[in-house]
Coordinates of C-alpha atoms in Angstrom, one line a residue:
M1320 CA -5.6 159.0 -53.3
D1321 CA -5.1 155.6 -51.6
A1322 CA -7.6 153.4 -50.0
Q1323 CA -7.7 155.7 -46.9
S1324 CA -8.4 158.8 -49.0
R1325 CA -5.0 160.3 -48.0
G1326 CA -2.9 162.4 -50.3
R1327 CA 0.9 162.4 -50.8
A1328 CA 2.8 163.8 -47.8
D1329 CA 5.5 165.4 -49.9
D1330 CA 2.9 167.5 -51.8
I1331 CA 2.1 169.5 -48.6
D1332 CA 4.2 172.0 -46.6
P1333 CA 3.2 171.5 -42.9
A1334 CA 3.4 175.2 -42.3
D1335 CA 0.9 175.9 -45.1
Q1336 CA -1.7 173.9 -43.3
W1337 CA -2.1 176.8 -40.8
V1338 CA -3.7 180.1 -41.8
L1339 CA -4.7 183.2 -40.0
N1340 CA -8.5 183.6 -39.5
P1341 CA -9.1 187.4 -39.8
Q1342 CA -12.3 187.2 -37.9
T1343 CA -10.8 185.6 -34.8
G1344 CA -7.1 186.5 -35.0
N1345 CA -6.3 182.8 -34.5
Y1346 CA -4.2 180.4 -36.6
E1347 CA -6.4 177.5 -37.7
L1348 CA -5.8 174.2 -39.6
R1349 CA -6.8 174.7 -43.2
L1350 CA -8.7 171.7 -44.5
D1351 CA -9.7 173.1 -47.9
H1352 CA -7.1 174.7 -50.2
S1353 CA -9.6 176.0 -52.7
A1354 CA -8.3 179.1 -54.5
G1355 CA -9.7 182.3 -53.2
E1356 CA -11.4 180.9 -50.2
S1357 CA -10.8 182.2 -46.7
P1358 CA -10.5 179.9 -43.7
V1359 CA -14.1 180.8 -42.8
A1360 CA -15.4 180.0 -46.3
A1361 CA -13.5 176.7 -46.4
R1362 CA -15.2 175.6 -43.2
T1363 CA -18.7 176.1 -44.7
A1364 CA -18.1 173.3 -47.2
T1365 CA -20.2 170.3 -46.5
G1366 CA -20.3 166.6 -47.5
A1367 CA -18.1 163.6 -47.1
D1368 CA -15.9 164.6 -50.0
S1369 CA -14.7 167.8 -48.3
G1370 CA -14.3 165.9 -45.1
H1371 CA -12.0 163.4 -46.8
R1372 CA -9.9 166.2 -48.3
G1373 CA -9.3 167.7 -44.9
D1374 CA -8.6 164.3 -43.3
A1375 CA -6.2 163.4 -46.1
R1376 CA -4.1 166.5 -45.5
I1377 CA -3.8 165.9 -41.8
G1378 CA -3.2 162.2 -42.1
S1379 CA -0.5 162.7 -44.7
Q1380 CA 1.6 165.3 -43.0
R1381 CA 5.2 164.3 -42.5
D1382 CA 5.0 160.7 -43.6
G1383 CA 1.5 160.2 -42.2
S1384 CA 2.6 160.3 -38.6
A1385 CA -0.3 160.5 -36.1
S1386 CA 2.1 161.6 -33.4
E1387 CA 3.2 164.5 -35.7
E1388 CA -0.4 165.8 -35.7
A1389 CA -0.6 165.5 -31.9
G1390 CA 2.7 167.4 -31.5
L1391 CA 1.5 170.1 -33.9
R1392 CA -1.7 170.6 -31.9
E1393 CA 0.2 170.6 -28.6
G1394 CA 2.7 173.1 -29.9
A1395 CA -0.1 175.4 -31.0
G1396 CA -1.9 175.3 -27.7
L1397 CA -4.9 173.4 -29.2
H1398 CA -7.0 170.5 -28.1
K1399 CA -5.5 167.0 -28.3
E1400 CA -8.7 165.2 -29.0
S1401 CA -8.3 165.4 -32.8
G1402 CA -8.0 161.6 -33.1
R1403 CA -11.9 161.3 -33.1
R1404 CA -13.9 161.7 -36.3
E1405 CA -17.4 163.1 -36.6
D1406 CA -20.1 160.9 -38.1
S1407 CA -19.6 162.6 -41.5
G1408 CA -16.0 161.5 -41.6
R1409 CA -14.9 165.2 -41.4
R1410 CA -12.3 166.3 -38.9
E1411 CA -13.1 169.6 -37.2
V1412 CA -10.8 172.6 -37.2
P1413 CA -9.6 173.1 -33.6
G1414 CA -10.8 176.7 -33.4
Q1415 CA -14.1 175.7 -35.0
R1416 CA -14.9 173.1 -32.3
S1417 CA -14.2 175.6 -29.5
R1418 CA -16.6 178.1 -31.0
R1419 CA -19.3 175.6 -31.7
A1420 CA -19.2 174.2 -28.2
G1421 CA -20.4 177.5 -26.9
Q1422 CA -23.4 177.7 -29.3
G1423 CA -26.8 176.4 -28.5
G1424 CA -27.2 173.7 -31.1
G1425 CA -25.5 171.9 -34.0
R1426 CA -22.6 169.5 -33.8
G1427 CA -20.9 171.5 -31.0
A1428 CA -23.9 171.1 -28.8
D1429 CA -24.2 167.3 -29.6
A1430 CA -20.5 166.9 -28.7
S1431 CA -21.1 168.7 -25.3
A1432 CA -24.0 166.4 -24.5
A1433 CA -22.1 163.3 -25.4
G1434 CA -18.9 164.2 -23.6
G1435 CA -20.1 166.0 -20.6
A1436 CA -19.1 169.7 -20.2
G1437 CA -18.6 171.7 -23.4
R1438 CA -15.2 172.8 -24.4
R1439 CA -14.1 176.2 -23.1
K1440 CA -14.0 179.0 -25.6
R1441 CA -10.6 180.2 -26.6
K1442 CA -9.9 183.8 -25.7
A1443 CA -9.1 186.2 -28.6
P1444 CA -5.5 187.3 -28.4
K1445 CA -4.3 190.8 -28.0
A1446 CA -2.5 191.8 -31.2
R1447 CA -0.1 194.1 -29.3
R1448 CA 1.3 191.2 -27.3
K1449 CA 3.1 189.7 -30.3
K1450 CA 6.7 189.2 -29.3
A1451 CA 9.6 187.7 -31.2
L1452 CA 13.3 187.5 -30.4
M1453 CA 16.1 185.8 -32.2
W1454 CA 19.8 185.6 -31.3
T1455 CA 21.9 184.4 -34.2
G1456 CA 25.2 184.3 -35.9
G1457 CA 28.6 184.3 -34.2
V1458 CA 26.8 186.3 -31.5
T1459 CA 23.9 184.0 -30.7
A1460 CA 21.3 181.7 -32.2
F1461 CA 17.9 181.0 -31.0
V1462 CA 14.4 181.7 -32.2
V1463 CA 11.9 182.9 -29.7
V1464 CA 8.3 183.3 -30.9
A1465 CA 5.8 184.2 -28.3
A1466 CA 2.9 185.1 -30.6
G1467 CA -0.3 185.7 -28.8
V1468 CA -2.2 184.7 -32.0
G1469 CA -2.3 181.0 -31.3
A1470 CA 1.2 180.4 -30.0
Y1471 CA 1.8 178.5 -33.2
I1472 CA 5.5 177.7 -33.2
L1473 CA 7.6 174.8 -32.0
Y1474 CA 6.0 171.5 -33.2
E1475 CA 6.6 168.4 -31.3
R1476 CA 8.8 167.2 -34.1
F1477 CA 11.4 169.8 -33.2
N1478 CA 12.3 167.8 -30.1
G1479 CA 14.4 165.6 -32.2
N1480 CA 16.3 168.6 -33.7
I1481 CA 17.7 169.9 -30.4
S1482 CA 21.1 168.8 -29.1
T1483 CA 21.7 168.8 -25.4
I1484 CA 24.8 168.7 -23.1
D1485 CA 24.7 167.6 -19.4
I1486 CA 26.4 170.4 -17.5
G1487 CA 25.6 169.0 -14.0
D1488 CA 25.2 171.7 -11.4
A1489 CA 26.5 174.6 -13.6
G1490 CA 23.1 175.7 -14.5
N1491 CA 19.4 175.7 -13.4
K1492 CA 17.5 172.4 -13.7
D1493 CA 14.2 174.3 -14.1
V1494 CA 13.3 176.2 -17.2
L1495 CA 12.4 179.3 -15.3
S1496 CA 13.8 180.7 -12.1
E1497 CA 12.5 183.0 -9.5
G1498 CA 13.8 186.5 -10.0
P1499 CA 15.9 187.5 -12.9
M1500 CA 17.0 185.0 -15.6
N1501 CA 20.5 184.8 -17.1
I1502 CA 21.2 182.9 -20.3
L1503 CA 24.7 182.6 -21.7
I1504 CA 24.7 182.7 -25.5
I1505 CA 27.8 181.1 -27.0
G1506 CA 29.0 181.4 -30.6
T1507 CA 31.8 178.9 -31.4
D1508 CA 34.3 178.8 -34.2
K1509 CA 33.7 175.1 -34.7
R1510 CA 33.5 174.3 -38.4
T1511 CA 30.5 172.1 -39.2
G1512 CA 28.5 171.8 -42.4
K1513 CA 29.4 171.9 -46.0
G1514 CA 31.7 174.7 -47.1
N1515 CA 32.9 175.7 -43.7
E1516 CA 36.1 173.6 -43.6
G1517 CA 38.2 176.4 -44.9
Y1518 CA 37.5 178.9 -42.2
G1519 CA 40.6 179.4 -40.0
D1520 CA 41.3 176.6 -37.5
K1521 CA 40.1 173.5 -39.3
G1522 CA 39.3 170.6 -37.0
S1523 CA 39.0 172.8 -33.9
E1524 CA 36.8 171.6 -31.1
G1525 CA 35.5 175.2 -30.9
H1526 CA 36.3 178.1 -28.7
A1527 CA 34.0 180.5 -26.9
D1528 CA 34.6 183.2 -29.5
T1529 CA 31.4 185.2 -29.2
N1530 CA 29.6 185.4 -25.8
I1531 CA 26.6 187.3 -24.6
L1532 CA 25.3 187.1 -21.0
F1533 CA 21.6 187.8 -21.6
H1534 CA 20.1 189.1 -18.3
V1535 CA 16.3 189.4 -18.2
S1536 CA 14.9 191.4 -15.3
E1537 CA 12.8 189.9 -12.6
D1538 CA 9.7 191.9 -13.7
R1539 CA 10.4 191.1 -17.4
T1540 CA 10.3 194.7 -18.4
N1541 CA 13.9 195.0 -19.6
A1542 CA 17.0 193.0 -20.6
T1543 CA 20.7 193.6 -20.7
A1544 CA 22.9 191.8 -23.3
L1545 CA 26.5 191.9 -22.0
S1546 CA 29.1 190.9 -24.6
I1547 CA 32.3 189.4 -23.2
P1548 CA 35.4 189.8 -25.4
R1549 CA 37.0 186.5 -26.4
D1550 CA 40.5 188.1 -25.8
L1551 CA 39.7 188.9 -22.2
M1552 CA 42.5 187.6 -19.9
T1553 CA 41.0 185.8 -17.0
D1554 CA 41.3 182.8 -14.6
I1555 CA 39.4 179.7 -15.7
P1556 CA 38.2 177.8 -12.6
D1557 CA 38.1 174.1 -12.0
C1558 CA 35.0 172.6 -13.6
E1559 CA 33.3 169.3 -13.5
T1560 CA 32.2 167.7 -16.8
K1561 CA 29.9 164.8 -17.5
Q1562 CA 31.5 162.0 -19.5
P1563 CA 29.7 159.8 -22.1
D1564 CA 29.7 156.9 -19.6
G1565 CA 27.9 159.0 -17.0
S1566 CA 31.0 159.6 -14.8
T1567 CA 32.2 163.0 -13.7
K1568 CA 35.6 164.4 -14.6
T1569 CA 37.1 167.5 -13.0
I1570 CA 39.2 169.6 -15.4
P1571 CA 41.8 171.7 -13.6
G1572 CA 41.5 175.5 -13.9
T1573 CA 44.0 177.6 -15.8
P1574 CA 45.0 181.1 -14.5
G1575 CA 45.8 184.0 -16.8
V1576 CA 44.5 182.8 -20.2
R1577 CA 42.1 184.1 -22.8
F1578 CA 38.4 183.7 -22.1
N1579 CA 37.7 181.8 -25.3
V1580 CA 39.6 178.7 -24.1
S1581 CA 37.0 178.2 -21.4
L1582 CA 35.2 176.0 -24.1
G1583 CA 36.5 173.1 -26.1
Q1584 CA 40.1 173.1 -24.8
E1585 CA 41.2 170.4 -22.4
G1586 CA 37.7 168.8 -22.7
R1587 CA 35.8 171.8 -21.3
N1588 CA 32.1 172.0 -22.1
P1589 CA 29.7 175.0 -21.9
G1590 CA 29.3 174.4 -18.2
C1591 CA 33.0 175.5 -17.8
T1592 CA 32.3 178.6 -19.8
M1593 CA 29.3 179.3 -17.5
Q1594 CA 31.4 178.9 -14.4
T1595 CA 34.0 181.2 -15.9
V1596 CA 31.4 183.9 -16.5
E1597 CA 30.2 183.5 -13.0
A1598 CA 33.7 184.0 -11.6
I1599 CA 34.1 187.2 -13.6
T1600 CA 30.8 188.8 -13.1
G1601 CA 29.3 187.3 -9.9
I1602 CA 26.3 186.3 -11.9
K1603 CA 25.4 182.6 -12.3
P1604 CA 23.9 181.8 -15.7
D1605 CA 20.8 179.6 -15.6
H1606 CA 21.1 178.2 -19.1
F1607 CA 23.3 178.2 -22.2
M1608 CA 22.5 178.2 -25.9
M1609 CA 25.3 177.4 -28.3
V1610 CA 25.7 177.6 -32.1
D1611 CA 28.5 177.3 -34.7
F1612 CA 29.4 178.7 -38.1
N1613 CA 26.9 176.7 -40.0
A1614 CA 24.0 177.9 -37.9
V1615 CA 24.7 181.5 -39.0
K1616 CA 24.2 180.6 -42.6
E1617 CA 21.1 178.4 -42.1
L1618 CA 19.3 180.8 -39.7
T1619 CA 19.9 184.0 -41.7
T1620 CA 18.7 182.2 -44.9
A1621 CA 15.6 180.9 -43.1
V1622 CA 14.6 184.3 -41.9
G1623 CA 14.9 185.7 -45.4
G1624 CA 18.0 187.8 -44.7
V1625 CA 18.9 190.5 -42.2
K1626 CA 19.0 194.2 -43.0
V1627 CA 22.3 195.9 -42.2
C1628 CA 23.7 199.4 -42.8
M1629 CA 27.3 200.3 -43.6
A1630 CA 28.6 203.9 -43.0
K1631 CA 31.1 203.3 -45.9
P1632 CA 31.7 200.6 -48.6
V1633 CA 33.2 197.4 -47.3
D1634 CA 35.6 195.2 -49.3
D1635 CA 37.5 192.8 -47.0
P1636 CA 39.7 190.3 -48.9
K1637 CA 40.2 188.2 -45.7
S1638 CA 36.5 187.6 -45.1
H1639 CA 35.5 188.1 -48.7
L1640 CA 32.8 190.6 -47.6
K1641 CA 31.7 193.2 -50.1
L1642 CA 28.9 195.6 -49.2
P1643 CA 28.0 199.0 -50.5
A1644 CA 27.5 202.1 -48.3
G1645 CA 24.0 202.3 -46.9
E1646 CA 21.5 199.5 -46.4
S1647 CA 21.9 195.9 -47.6
V1648 CA 20.3 192.6 -46.8
V1649 CA 22.7 189.7 -45.9
A1650 CA 22.1 186.0 -45.5
G1651 CA 24.1 182.8 -45.7
E1652 CA 27.8 183.3 -46.5
D1653 CA 27.5 187.1 -46.5
A1654 CA 26.0 187.1 -43.0
L1655 CA 28.8 184.9 -41.7
A1656 CA 31.4 187.0 -43.3
L1657 CA 29.9 190.2 -41.7
L1658 CA 29.9 188.6 -38.3
R1659 CA 33.5 187.4 -38.6
T1660 CA 35.2 190.4 -40.2
R1661 CA 37.1 192.9 -38.0
H1662 CA 39.4 194.6 -40.6
S1663 CA 36.6 196.7 -42.0
F1664 CA 35.5 198.6 -38.9
G1665 CA 36.9 200.9 -36.3
N1666 CA 40.5 200.1 -35.3
E1667 CA 40.1 196.5 -36.6
S1668 CA 39.9 195.0 -33.1
D1669 CA 37.6 192.3 -31.7
L1670 CA 35.9 195.1 -29.7
D1671 CA 34.8 196.8 -32.9
R1672 CA 33.6 193.5 -34.3
I1673 CA 31.5 193.0 -31.2
K1674 CA 29.7 196.3 -32.0
V1675 CA 28.9 195.1 -35.5
Q1676 CA 27.6 191.8 -34.1
Q1677 CA 25.4 193.7 -31.7
Q1678 CA 24.0 195.9 -34.5
F1679 CA 23.3 192.8 -36.5
L1680 CA 21.5 191.1 -33.6
G1681 CA 19.3 194.2 -33.1
S1682 CA 18.3 194.1 -36.7
M1683 CA 17.5 190.4 -36.4
I1684 CA 15.3 191.1 -33.5
R1685 CA 13.4 193.8 -35.4
E1686 CA 13.0 191.5 -38.4
M1687 CA 11.7 188.7 -36.2
K1688 CA 9.2 191.1 -34.6
S1689 CA 7.9 192.4 -37.9
S1690 CA 4.4 191.5 -39.1
D1691 CA 6.0 190.0 -42.2
T1692 CA 7.5 187.2 -40.0
L1693 CA 4.8 186.8 -37.4
T1694 CA 1.9 186.4 -39.8
N1695 CA 3.8 184.1 -42.2
P1696 CA 3.3 180.4 -41.0
T1697 CA 5.7 179.0 -43.7
K1698 CA 8.4 181.4 -42.7
L1699 CA 7.9 180.7 -39.0
F1700 CA 8.1 176.9 -39.6
K1701 CA 11.3 177.1 -41.6
L1702 CA 12.9 179.4 -39.1
A1703 CA 12.0 177.3 -36.1
D1704 CA 13.2 174.1 -37.9
A1705 CA 16.5 175.8 -38.8
A1706 CA 16.9 177.2 -35.3
T1707 CA 16.3 174.0 -33.4
N1708 CA 18.6 172.1 -35.7
A1709 CA 21.3 174.7 -35.0
L1710 CA 20.9 174.8 -31.2
T1711 CA 22.9 173.0 -28.5
V1712 CA 21.4 173.7 -25.1
D1713 CA 21.6 172.4 -21.5
Q1714 CA 19.1 169.8 -20.4
G1715 CA 17.1 172.3 -18.4
I1716 CA 15.7 173.7 -21.6
G1717 CA 16.4 170.7 -23.9
S1718 CA 12.9 170.2 -25.4
A1719 CA 10.5 172.0 -27.7
K1720 CA 8.0 172.5 -24.8
K1721 CA 10.7 173.9 -22.5
L1722 CA 12.0 176.2 -25.2
M1723 CA 8.4 177.4 -25.8
T1724 CA 8.0 178.2 -22.1
L1725 CA 11.3 180.1 -22.1
A1726 CA 10.3 181.9 -25.3
Q1727 CA 7.0 183.1 -23.8
E1728 CA 8.8 184.5 -20.8
I1729 CA 11.5 186.3 -22.7
G1730 CA 8.9 187.5 -25.2
K1731 CA 7.4 189.7 -22.5
V1732 CA 10.4 192.1 -22.9
D1733 CA 9.8 195.1 -25.1
T1734 CA 12.4 195.5 -27.8
K1735 CA 13.1 199.1 -26.9
N1736 CA 14.2 197.9 -23.4
I1737 CA 16.8 195.4 -24.6
T1738 CA 20.2 197.1 -24.2
F1739 CA 23.5 195.8 -25.7
V1740 CA 26.7 196.6 -23.8
T1741 CA 30.2 195.3 -23.9
L1742 CA 32.2 194.5 -20.8
P1743 CA 34.3 197.6 -20.0
V1744 CA 38.0 196.7 -20.6
I1745 CA 41.5 198.2 -20.9
D1746 CA 44.6 197.0 -22.7
N1747 CA 46.4 194.3 -20.9
P1748 CA 49.2 196.3 -19.0
A1749 CA 51.4 193.2 -18.9
E1750 CA 51.8 193.2 -22.7
T1751 CA 54.2 195.3 -24.8
V1752 CA 52.3 194.4 -28.0
K1753 CA 48.7 194.9 -27.1
A1754 CA 46.8 191.8 -28.1
T1755 CA 44.5 191.1 -25.1
V1756 CA 42.4 193.0 -22.6
V1757 CA 41.5 193.0 -18.9
P1758 CA 38.4 194.3 -17.1
H1759 CA 38.3 198.0 -16.5
P1760 CA 39.4 198.6 -12.9
T1761 CA 36.2 200.5 -11.9
Q1762 CA 33.7 200.4 -14.6
A1763 CA 33.5 196.6 -15.0
E1764 CA 32.5 196.0 -11.4
Q1765 CA 30.0 198.8 -11.4
L1766 CA 28.3 197.3 -14.4
F1767 CA 28.3 193.8 -12.9
A1768 CA 26.8 195.3 -9.7
M1769 CA 24.0 196.9 -11.7
M1770 CA 23.1 193.5 -13.3
R1771 CA 23.4 191.7 -10.0
S1772 CA 21.0 194.1 -8.4
D1773 CA 18.7 193.9 -11.5
T1774 CA 19.0 197.6 -12.3
S1775 CA 17.9 198.4 -15.9
L1776 CA 20.3 200.1 -18.4
T1777 CA 17.2 201.5 -20.2
E1778 CA 14.8 204.3 -19.2
V1779 CA 12.2 201.9 -17.9
K1780 CA 9.8 203.9 -15.7
Q1781 CA 9.7 201.6 -12.7
K1782 CA 10.4 204.0 -9.9
E1783 CA 6.8 205.0 -9.3
K1784 CA 5.8 201.3 -9.3
A1785 CA 8.6 200.3 -7.1
A1786 CA 7.8 203.0 -4.6
K1787 CA 4.3 201.6 -4.2
S1788 CA 5.4 198.0 -3.8
A1789 CA 5.2 196.4 -0.4
Q1790 CA 8.8 195.2 -0.7
A1791 CA 10.3 198.6 -1.4
A1792 CA 8.3 200.0 1.5
L1793 CA 10.3 197.8 3.9
L1794 CA 13.2 200.2 3.5
K1795 CA 11.1 203.3 4.4
G1796 CA 10.6 204.4 8.0
P1797 CA 12.6 205.2 11.2
K1798 CA 16.0 203.7 11.7
A1799 CA 17.6 202.5 14.9
A1800 CA 20.9 203.9 16.2
P1801 CA 23.9 201.7 15.3
A1802 CA 24.5 200.8 19.0
D1803 CA 20.9 199.4 19.1
V1804 CA 21.4 197.1 16.1
R1805 CA 21.8 193.4 17.1
V1806 CA 22.7 191.0 14.2
D1807 CA 24.3 187.6 13.7
V1808 CA 26.3 187.4 10.4
L1809 CA 26.7 184.1 8.4
N1810 CA 28.8 183.5 5.3
G1811 CA 26.7 181.9 2.5
G1812 CA 28.9 183.3 -0.3
E1813 CA 32.2 182.5 -2.0
I1814 CA 34.6 184.8 -0.1
S1815 CA 36.4 183.0 2.7
G1816 CA 36.2 184.8 6.0
A1817 CA 33.5 187.2 4.8
A1818 CA 31.4 187.0 7.9
G1819 CA 34.3 187.8 10.2
A1820 CA 35.4 190.7 8.0
T1821 CA 31.9 192.1 7.9
V1822 CA 31.6 192.0 11.7
T1823 CA 34.9 193.7 12.1
W1824 CA 33.8 196.4 9.7
L1825 CA 30.4 196.8 11.4
Q1826 CA 31.9 197.2 14.8
N1827 CA 34.9 199.4 13.9
Q1828 CA 33.5 201.5 11.1
Q1829 CA 29.7 201.6 11.8
G1830 CA 29.4 201.3 15.5
V1831 CA 27.4 198.1 15.5
L1832 CA 28.9 196.6 18.6
K1833 CA 26.2 193.9 19.0
S1834 CA 27.2 192.1 15.8
T1835 CA 28.4 188.5 16.0
N1836 CA 30.3 186.3 13.6
K1837 CA 28.4 183.0 13.1
A1838 CA 30.8 181.6 10.5
N1839 CA 29.5 179.6 7.5
A1840 CA 25.8 179.3 6.6
P1841 CA 24.4 175.8 6.2
E1842 CA 24.5 176.2 2.4
K1843 CA 25.6 178.6 -0.3
I1844 CA 23.1 181.3 -1.5
G1845 CA 23.1 183.6 -4.5
K1846 CA 21.8 186.7 -2.8
T1847 CA 22.3 188.3 0.6
T1848 CA 19.3 188.2 2.9
L1849 CA 18.4 189.9 6.2
E1850 CA 15.9 188.1 8.4
Y1851 CA 14.2 190.1 11.2
A1852 CA 11.1 190.3 13.4
P1853 CA 8.4 193.0 13.1
N1854 CA 9.7 194.7 16.2
Q1855 CA 13.2 194.8 14.7
A1856 CA 12.2 196.7 11.6
D1857 CA 14.0 199.9 12.6
Q1858 CA 17.2 197.9 13.2
A1859 CA 16.8 196.2 9.8
R1860 CA 16.4 199.5 8.0
A1861 CA 19.5 200.9 9.7
L1862 CA 21.6 197.8 8.8
A1863 CA 20.3 197.8 5.2
E1864 CA 21.4 201.4 4.8
M1865 CA 24.9 200.6 6.1
M1866 CA 25.3 197.5 3.9
G1867 CA 23.6 198.9 0.8
L1868 CA 21.0 196.1 0.8
P1869 CA 18.3 196.1 -1.8
A1870 CA 14.6 195.8 -0.8
A1871 CA 14.7 192.2 -2.1
A1872 CA 17.1 191.2 0.7
M1873 CA 14.6 192.1 3.4
K1874 CA 12.9 189.1 4.9
P1875 CA 10.5 190.1 7.7
G1876 CA 9.1 187.5 10.0
S1877 CA 5.6 187.2 11.4
S1878 CA 6.2 187.3 15.2
D1879 CA 8.1 189.6 17.4
A1880 CA 11.6 188.7 18.7
G1881 CA 12.8 188.6 22.3
E1882 CA 14.8 191.4 23.8
L1883 CA 18.2 189.7 23.2
E1884 CA 17.3 188.0 20.0
A1885 CA 19.4 189.1 17.0
M1886 CA 18.6 189.5 13.3
V1887 CA 20.3 187.1 10.9
L1888 CA 22.3 188.5 8.0
T1889 CA 23.4 185.8 5.5
L1890 CA 26.0 187.0 3.0
G1891 CA 25.4 185.6 -0.5
A1892 CA 27.4 185.4 -3.8
D1893 CA 26.5 189.0 -4.5
F1894 CA 28.6 190.1 -1.5
K1895 CA 31.9 191.5 -2.7
G1896 CA 33.5 192.7 0.4
A1897 CA 33.0 194.6 3.7
G1898 CA 31.9 198.1 3.0
I1899 CA 31.0 197.5 -0.7
P1900 CA 27.3 198.1 -1.2
I1901 CA 25.3 195.1 -2.3
T1902 CA 23.2 197.2 -4.6
G1903 CA 24.7 198.5 -7.8
P1904 CA 24.8 202.1 -9.0
A1905 CA 21.5 203.6 -10.3
K1906 CA 23.1 204.5 -13.6
A1907 CA 25.7 202.9 -15.9
P1908 CA 29.2 204.2 -15.4
E1909 CA 30.3 207.2 -17.6
G1910 CA 31.9 206.2 -20.9
I1911 CA 30.1 202.9 -21.4
E1912 CA 28.7 202.6 -24.9
K1913 CA 25.1 201.2 -25.1
A1914 CA 23.0 200.2 -28.0
S1915 CA 19.2 199.6 -28.1
A1916 CA 17.7 196.7 -30.0
D1917 CA 15.0 198.9 -31.5
K1918 CA 17.3 201.4 -33.2
A1919 CA 19.2 200.9 -36.5
V1920 CA 22.8 202.0 -36.6
C1921 CA 25.2 202.0 -39.5
A1922 CA 28.5 200.1 -38.8
K1923 CA 31.6 202.4 -39.1

């Protein structure tokens, strides 16, 4: 001990300072490490000596940084007033103060009298609300822990771990967005870290080799993880990139190339990959998360390994992967080898490798959600530390606090309602030797339309709830005759001449003669909207049926319209052409393979 009664910082694991109090269900700061004592028993110790011990452990954490303690308390959702000491020299446990403040006497009562109103009592969490989700490996990498028991994870110190890239207007400036959320997970083949130099393309700037568009539904009941093959032939659009000096550089697009060159090549950053995804799917990603090879090894080691299952023994001399038939636990080099190999499964294509990656990710999610992980502070600390070191993200989510907010939102999704699916493709008909693929001529757009209309791929029982909602009710009721529908059409989407084409279709194919082309809208919008007055509701329902508009597109006003006043239909980025319904199909196209995150499958 030194003159301040503080111990050595390197003798203490920061995660070990937090223990689960079985009586409250909360994580609390342990001030006494006496063997055999519970957190409750430790708090009953009295005297200046025990107070000095607790103070020493807090003060010495991570090089004795006071800001570290403040960050830890903020990350755990606890009070920030821990800088004060009680008269005895003892620092209170945060959960202890909140309980004492609600009692009639003792130190908690004195504190209330001295400081005005007493502190509010913390609510006991619901154990069933524990959620955890981790994307890792060549597929993805990010830890999401939304644990109701104290929301322990993501210390303030993790801010310094996270790398960010300015992608300009390619994403969302806010952490959360109204409606569904779309996060692009990018796994690159960039070689960083010791021992990774020998993998393939040494010195590469990194390609977008593994890509998942993670779509979280508006009501947060389900999510769809869409894998995009790296060998998909596509057109990469022009994209603006931020330079180190703050200037903006436009990188020309490239038609007819593999998807994976949307990152790293020609100076393209993840914003370019996001814009390429939007051009393919019609879905704009809000954020991106990116990792490389080294992250796979670090994250799988931190989580204690990932359980996988092989339908047959694997011995791949190219990736050096050796696994027996049945279940195994992989971490580090073995995990990276599993995610990279393609010669051991199916027809040895990248599409079969994607299936293995999806199975691996599902297993990782189940591991993260297990009680062995959620109730182990040391494991959570190490995992969060490794994850934030591995992550590169956009500035919209580039801090520990923002990532925690995102984690809590995504954590609402039940694992059984997370569906993995691969973009439907066919062999590139322009090739004699089949090496690349192109989107399936019908299935791909059907799947994109489902995601754009926020239709779940899982059996989420939402129909009864939707039927009762006020928004869904807007589509129910009498409909006006086409000749009585009066509407002005504006183009707020990406298709040139969309308003004119729609008016032509309405007049010639649907009999809506009172439709008018109002050209371009003042600004671009993501989703089509129909604005109308209460006394135009029957017209709105008729037009919605013709256009295939979802209930979310209906925007009723509060006052009636004049006799000759028209409704306003503004076409958004979700509009794909006159006569093509805005809403997607109710079910996934036939032949599309799906996998659920809550079911273990053996790789074949």
